[in-house]
Structure formats: C-alpha cells, structure tokens
XYZ file of C-alpha atoms in Angstrom:
303
model
C 17.371 -13.336 6.500
C 17.443 -9.793 7.848
C 17.937 -9.229 11.570
C 17.634 -6.014 13.602
C 19.425 -6.198 16.937
C 19.171 -4.565 20.349
C 22.728 -3.293 19.909
C 21.862 -1.092 16.930
C 23.015 -3.211 14.008
C 21.250 -4.662 10.966
C 22.550 -8.023 9.787
C 21.845 -9.967 6.590
C 22.351 -13.706 6.082
C 22.002 -15.639 2.815
C 19.564 -18.555 3.090
C 19.342 -20.125 -0.398
C 22.458 -22.189 -0.265
C 22.647 -24.747 -3.080
C 24.564 -23.975 -6.273
C 23.385 -24.894 -9.747
C 25.494 -28.069 -9.731
C 27.427 -27.194 -12.914
C 30.594 -26.423 -10.999
C 31.023 -28.194 -7.688
C 34.298 -26.407 -7.077
C 32.601 -23.049 -6.624
C 33.228 -21.737 -3.107
C 32.707 -17.999 -3.484
C 28.923 -17.964 -3.080
C 28.203 -16.598 -6.533
C 25.478 -19.143 -7.265
C 23.465 -18.397 -4.144
C 20.051 -17.252 -5.317
C 19.139 -15.656 -2.003
C 22.143 -13.374 -1.990
C 22.171 -12.497 -5.695
C 18.490 -11.584 -5.696
C 18.441 -9.029 -2.894
C 21.791 -8.681 -1.153
C 24.900 -7.146 -2.692
C 24.028 -8.021 -6.270
C 25.731 -6.686 -9.359
C 22.851 -6.653 -11.858
C 25.131 -6.561 -14.882
C 27.225 -9.609 -14.021
C 24.778 -11.447 -11.754
C 27.722 -11.898 -9.401
C 27.449 -11.609 -5.640
C 29.533 -8.608 -4.636
C 29.937 -10.032 -1.130
C 32.059 -13.126 -1.790
C 32.732 -13.725 1.919
C 29.657 -15.873 2.411
C 30.919 -19.079 4.069
C 30.312 -22.121 1.895
C 30.857 -25.856 1.941
C 33.171 -27.718 -0.456
C 30.076 -28.448 -2.595
C 29.438 -24.752 -3.176
C 26.462 -24.403 -0.832
C 26.127 -21.835 1.949
C 26.749 -23.064 5.475
C 23.696 -23.376 7.775
C 23.042 -20.381 10.004
C 24.116 -22.244 13.126
C 27.583 -22.665 11.610
C 28.072 -19.016 10.631
C 30.413 -16.875 12.680
C 29.397 -13.545 11.151
C 26.661 -12.098 8.892
C 27.145 -11.689 5.155
C 26.342 -7.981 5.369
C 26.102 -5.675 8.375
C 25.196 -2.069 9.191
C 26.282 -0.724 12.593
C 23.962 2.215 13.211
C 24.280 3.046 16.923
C 24.536 1.607 20.406
C 20.755 1.780 20.870
C 17.991 -0.692 20.155
C 16.387 -0.924 16.721
C 12.619 -0.640 17.143
C 11.483 -1.149 13.544
C 12.940 -2.216 10.192
C 11.417 -2.137 6.702
C 13.134 -3.165 3.455
C 12.261 -2.007 -0.069
C 14.248 -4.150 -2.582
C 12.900 -2.252 -5.616
C 14.473 0.982 -4.340
C 17.526 -0.833 -3.030
C 17.150 0.633 0.432
C 15.655 0.050 3.846
C 14.471 2.222 6.714
C 15.261 1.643 10.382
C 13.727 3.320 13.444
C 16.211 3.782 16.278
C 15.660 4.011 20.015
C 17.242 7.471 20.166
C 14.584 8.859 17.811
C 16.550 8.748 14.558
C 15.242 7.257 11.340
C 18.062 5.740 9.269
C 17.897 4.963 5.550
C 20.391 2.264 4.532
C 21.506 0.874 1.182
C 20.784 -2.797 0.526
C 23.410 -2.895 -2.204
C 26.503 -2.287 -0.068
C 27.292 -3.553 3.405
C 27.505 -0.798 6.004
C 26.390 1.967 3.637
C 24.027 4.571 5.140
C 22.150 6.931 2.816
C 20.893 9.415 5.388
C 18.990 9.987 8.608
C 16.473 12.373 10.107
C 14.470 12.969 13.280
C 10.732 13.750 13.096
C 9.806 17.116 14.687
C 7.470 15.819 17.384
C 4.985 18.313 18.798
C 6.579 19.540 22.026
C 3.374 21.355 23.035
C 1.672 18.049 23.857
C 4.742 16.048 24.844
C 8.341 17.018 25.447
C 10.316 16.134 22.377
C 12.903 14.310 24.482
C 10.204 11.821 25.499
C 8.864 11.216 21.988
C 10.528 8.800 19.593
C 9.824 6.763 16.476
C 8.292 3.333 17.084
C 7.594 2.234 13.497
C 8.686 3.204 9.980
C 7.786 2.124 6.454
C 8.511 3.158 2.836
C 5.387 3.771 0.737
C 4.709 4.935 -2.820
C 2.062 7.386 -4.002
C 1.075 9.761 -6.796
C 0.192 13.358 -6.136
C -3.143 13.148 -7.998
C -4.518 10.366 -5.770
C -5.863 13.040 -3.490
C -8.358 13.991 -6.211
C -9.290 10.401 -7.031
C -10.070 9.091 -3.561
C -12.863 10.592 -1.406
C -11.464 12.030 1.793
C -13.197 11.725 5.143
C -13.157 15.322 6.364
C -14.565 14.404 9.757
C -11.560 13.360 11.846
C -13.829 11.886 14.509
C -15.664 9.416 12.275
C -14.949 5.819 13.312
C -15.976 2.990 11.020
C -16.369 -0.253 12.950
C -19.585 -1.656 11.495
C -19.396 -4.307 8.782
C -22.044 -2.625 6.637
C -20.103 0.647 6.735
C -16.682 -0.936 6.611
C -17.267 -2.136 3.052
C -16.650 1.460 2.009
C -12.991 0.680 2.483
C -13.056 -1.520 -0.605
C -13.451 1.662 -2.649
C -9.988 2.839 -1.614
C -8.362 -0.576 -1.759
C -9.685 -1.258 -5.271
C -9.393 2.243 -6.717
C -7.446 2.576 -9.937
C -5.373 5.399 -8.464
C -3.846 8.330 -10.215
C -3.088 9.209 -13.809
C -0.439 6.887 -15.250
C 1.416 9.934 -16.545
C 2.076 11.172 -13.003
C 5.442 9.925 -11.707
C 5.479 7.747 -8.626
C 6.835 9.336 -5.460
C 8.294 7.488 -2.479
C 8.282 8.540 1.143
C 9.407 7.309 4.523
C 6.453 7.344 6.891
C 7.154 6.992 10.587
C 4.922 6.740 13.627
C 5.810 7.868 17.123
C 5.066 6.746 20.649
C 2.956 9.895 20.966
C 0.618 8.674 18.192
C 1.846 11.082 15.536
C 2.554 10.148 11.907
C 5.201 11.936 9.833
C 6.124 11.701 6.157
C 9.543 12.442 4.630
C 9.749 12.329 0.828
C 12.672 10.526 -0.789
C 14.620 11.924 -3.723
C 14.812 9.350 -6.542
C 17.621 9.534 -9.081
C 17.456 8.759 -12.818
C 18.203 5.091 -12.129
C 15.085 4.759 -9.990
C 16.984 4.496 -6.721
C 17.309 6.769 -3.708
C 19.818 9.551 -4.360
C 22.783 8.632 -2.175
C 24.125 12.206 -2.130
C 20.857 13.980 -1.336
C 18.270 11.386 -0.256
C 15.534 13.662 1.101
C 13.409 16.329 -0.530
C 10.865 18.811 0.812
C 10.139 19.252 4.485
C 8.547 16.603 6.643
C 4.808 16.889 7.017
C 2.378 15.298 9.475
C -0.434 12.927 8.579
C -3.651 13.984 10.316
C -5.159 13.231 12.719
C -2.678 11.484 15.025
C -3.472 8.272 16.878
C -4.268 8.465 20.582
C -1.636 5.848 21.432
C 1.802 4.799 20.257
C 1.949 3.689 16.614
C 2.860 0.007 16.688
C 2.863 -1.075 13.045
C 2.244 0.205 9.518
C 1.712 -1.371 6.092
C 0.993 -0.027 2.625
C -1.629 -2.209 0.861
C -1.153 -0.472 -2.456
C 0.169 2.702 -4.002
C -1.166 5.778 -2.228
C -2.534 4.138 0.917
C -1.144 3.669 4.407
C -2.655 1.463 7.110
C -1.428 2.221 10.620
C -2.174 0.413 13.865
C -1.710 1.939 17.299
C -1.902 1.002 20.956
C -5.177 2.911 21.307
C -6.841 -0.141 19.728
C -7.418 1.472 16.341
C -6.436 0.798 12.736
C -6.482 3.798 10.411
C -6.369 4.076 6.618
C -4.683 7.243 5.349
C -4.399 8.723 1.872
C -0.711 9.552 1.561
C -0.976 12.244 -1.125
C -3.425 14.383 0.835
C -1.975 13.377 4.244
C -5.511 12.878 5.542
C -7.350 10.014 7.171
C -9.890 8.060 5.118
C -11.349 5.501 7.525
C -10.745 4.070 10.951
C -11.485 0.792 12.728
C -11.816 0.816 16.498
C -12.881 -1.450 19.296
C -9.977 -3.893 19.441
C -9.972 -5.642 22.796
C -6.205 -5.666 23.166
C -3.197 -3.789 21.905
C -2.256 -4.411 18.312
C 0.908 -6.359 17.651
C 1.363 -6.513 13.878
C -0.497 -6.262 10.571
C -0.299 -7.815 7.094
C -2.182 -7.064 3.896
C -2.273 -8.193 0.268
C -4.291 -5.148 -0.816
C -7.696 -6.804 -0.329
C -7.409 -8.535 3.026
C -6.089 -7.094 6.260
C -4.824 -9.375 9.032
C -4.023 -8.046 12.492
C -3.147 -9.576 15.840
C -3.057 -8.517 19.470
C -1.711 -9.533 22.860
C -4.923 -11.491 23.593
C -3.758 -14.254 21.196
C -6.438 -13.284 18.663
C -5.874 -12.901 14.930
C -8.473 -10.875 13.018
C -9.114 -10.941 9.264
C -10.921 -8.141 7.425
C -11.798 -9.101 3.845
C -12.608 -6.145 1.569
C -12.675 -8.027 -1.730
C -15.824 -7.463 -3.767
C -18.147 -10.351 -4.600
C -16.911 -10.433 -8.193
C -13.271 -10.947 -7.274
C -12.102 -14.433 -8.162
C -9.340 -14.438 -5.557
C -11.520 -13.266 -2.661
C-alpha cells in the first residue's frame, strides 16, 4: 500500500502478510510476498532489504491498524503531494508537489530521491508563480511511433461522435514502432494551466533510471494544451498518453511526436480519474457518473 500525504511524504506498507509456513519462527518479514515483489527487494537473494516490517510470532505482518510506522518512507517537503505514480519495472516513482516540483524517487531504497525538476510554465499566459503541476505519470515510447501513427494536424478537431470515435481504435491497436528501436521513458506532467510537459529519463545498462544523472534532453511541451487544469493521465500502451482536464475533455496524444491525435469533449462535469487496459477507457466525474468507452474491434475475443 502506497500513501501520499498532505505533509509531503510518501509511505509504503506491506500488505501480504502470511509466510510460507515452513518456518514459523521467522520474524524478519523475509517471506512477505507484497514486500519482496515491489518494495526493497534484493533480486539476487529474494530477501526483503527492509527487515523492520513488524510481524507476529507466526511470521505474518501485523495489520495496518497495529502499525506504528510505515515500512518505507520518503520525506519530500512540507507541502502537499498532488499526484503519485509508480513504475515497478523501472524501480522508480514520480510525485507532483504543491510547490511545483516533480520528484523522482527510488522504489528500491527507503528515502532515496533520484532527482527533481520544475516544468517551465508559459509566463506569458500565466505568471509562473501561479502555475504548478497537478498530475504526473511515467510513460514509454519509441521514436519511430511518430511515423507509424497518423497525426491530427488540426488542433481544433474534437471527436465526440461514436461513429468518428472508432478512429481511436487505430491508435490503441497499432503495432507501434520497429522492434529494433530502443524503448524510451519519460515523465509527463500536467499543470493547473492546462499545459503538458515531457522530461525524458536516462536509463542505465541495467534498465533502471540512472541515479547519478536521471534526466536527458530538455523538457518539451505536448501540444496543444488543455483549456483547464490537467486532472489525471494514463498511458494505455507504449507511445500513447491519455490526459483528462477540468475543461471537460479527454485527449489522446502521441508521445514521440508530442502532438494530439484525438479529443473527446462534452463531459457534463469535471473529470475525477481515468483507467484503461489499452482497449477500454473508464472515466468519472463529480456528478457521480462513470463512463466507459470501448474501442475494441468486433474481432477481439476479450472485448
């Protein structure tokens, strides 16, 4: 269980608490599947590197209500955390802070911070002191996807009709880029001014974020910006970003080209959150309505 607090800390608690039963005397938490799978795991020894997880005499983790402290913790600032996204494959997470910073943290070591940055918001439309990050996500892409996916060059086109919206299935189901092109990873953050910014991550030879130099290239904007604060973002598959904003729109963006593909408008209330499995998109709003968009083709068995 990962928790982002209003006091600027990220906390992690192990939930899978029962040992394998072979050794009832185990009290160091090493048999806890939840911790060894994602939190503080030594892949070579399969041993939990955070042995301070409180356990019972039977070797199981104590219930949350009986814990007096988290198993792992990152104290980032005295401000509120507005957004948190975890990427176990890269061994890192990204956190959007109230003061405008975007923090990248390591999931392998408690308290370890890999780096931070602040998006260069456009001060010509809004004073930079009033603009801050509201949402952040880590997404993967390949540079050649820009040539494989048709780009909507008209920034004002809004797709909200079911007969037209099926075009989106082309991007959701596309095969993507050449397999020989290496996968790139980027932190994408959205601001309360509607802007979207992308910061590429530097990946080391072990396939993890370089802890000594985590960022590469300069940040670049994704165009066009939303007309309201960006509330939530998800990446349905490699190369695509879906962003939802308080202007009542959901936008699909090709990450490699940094351009918008399609847009859905006409939501009656502000968006709250989104979820996708790559074929279906679920969104909710403050009017207690949950909407499902299904872009699976008729031949898909799991539609």
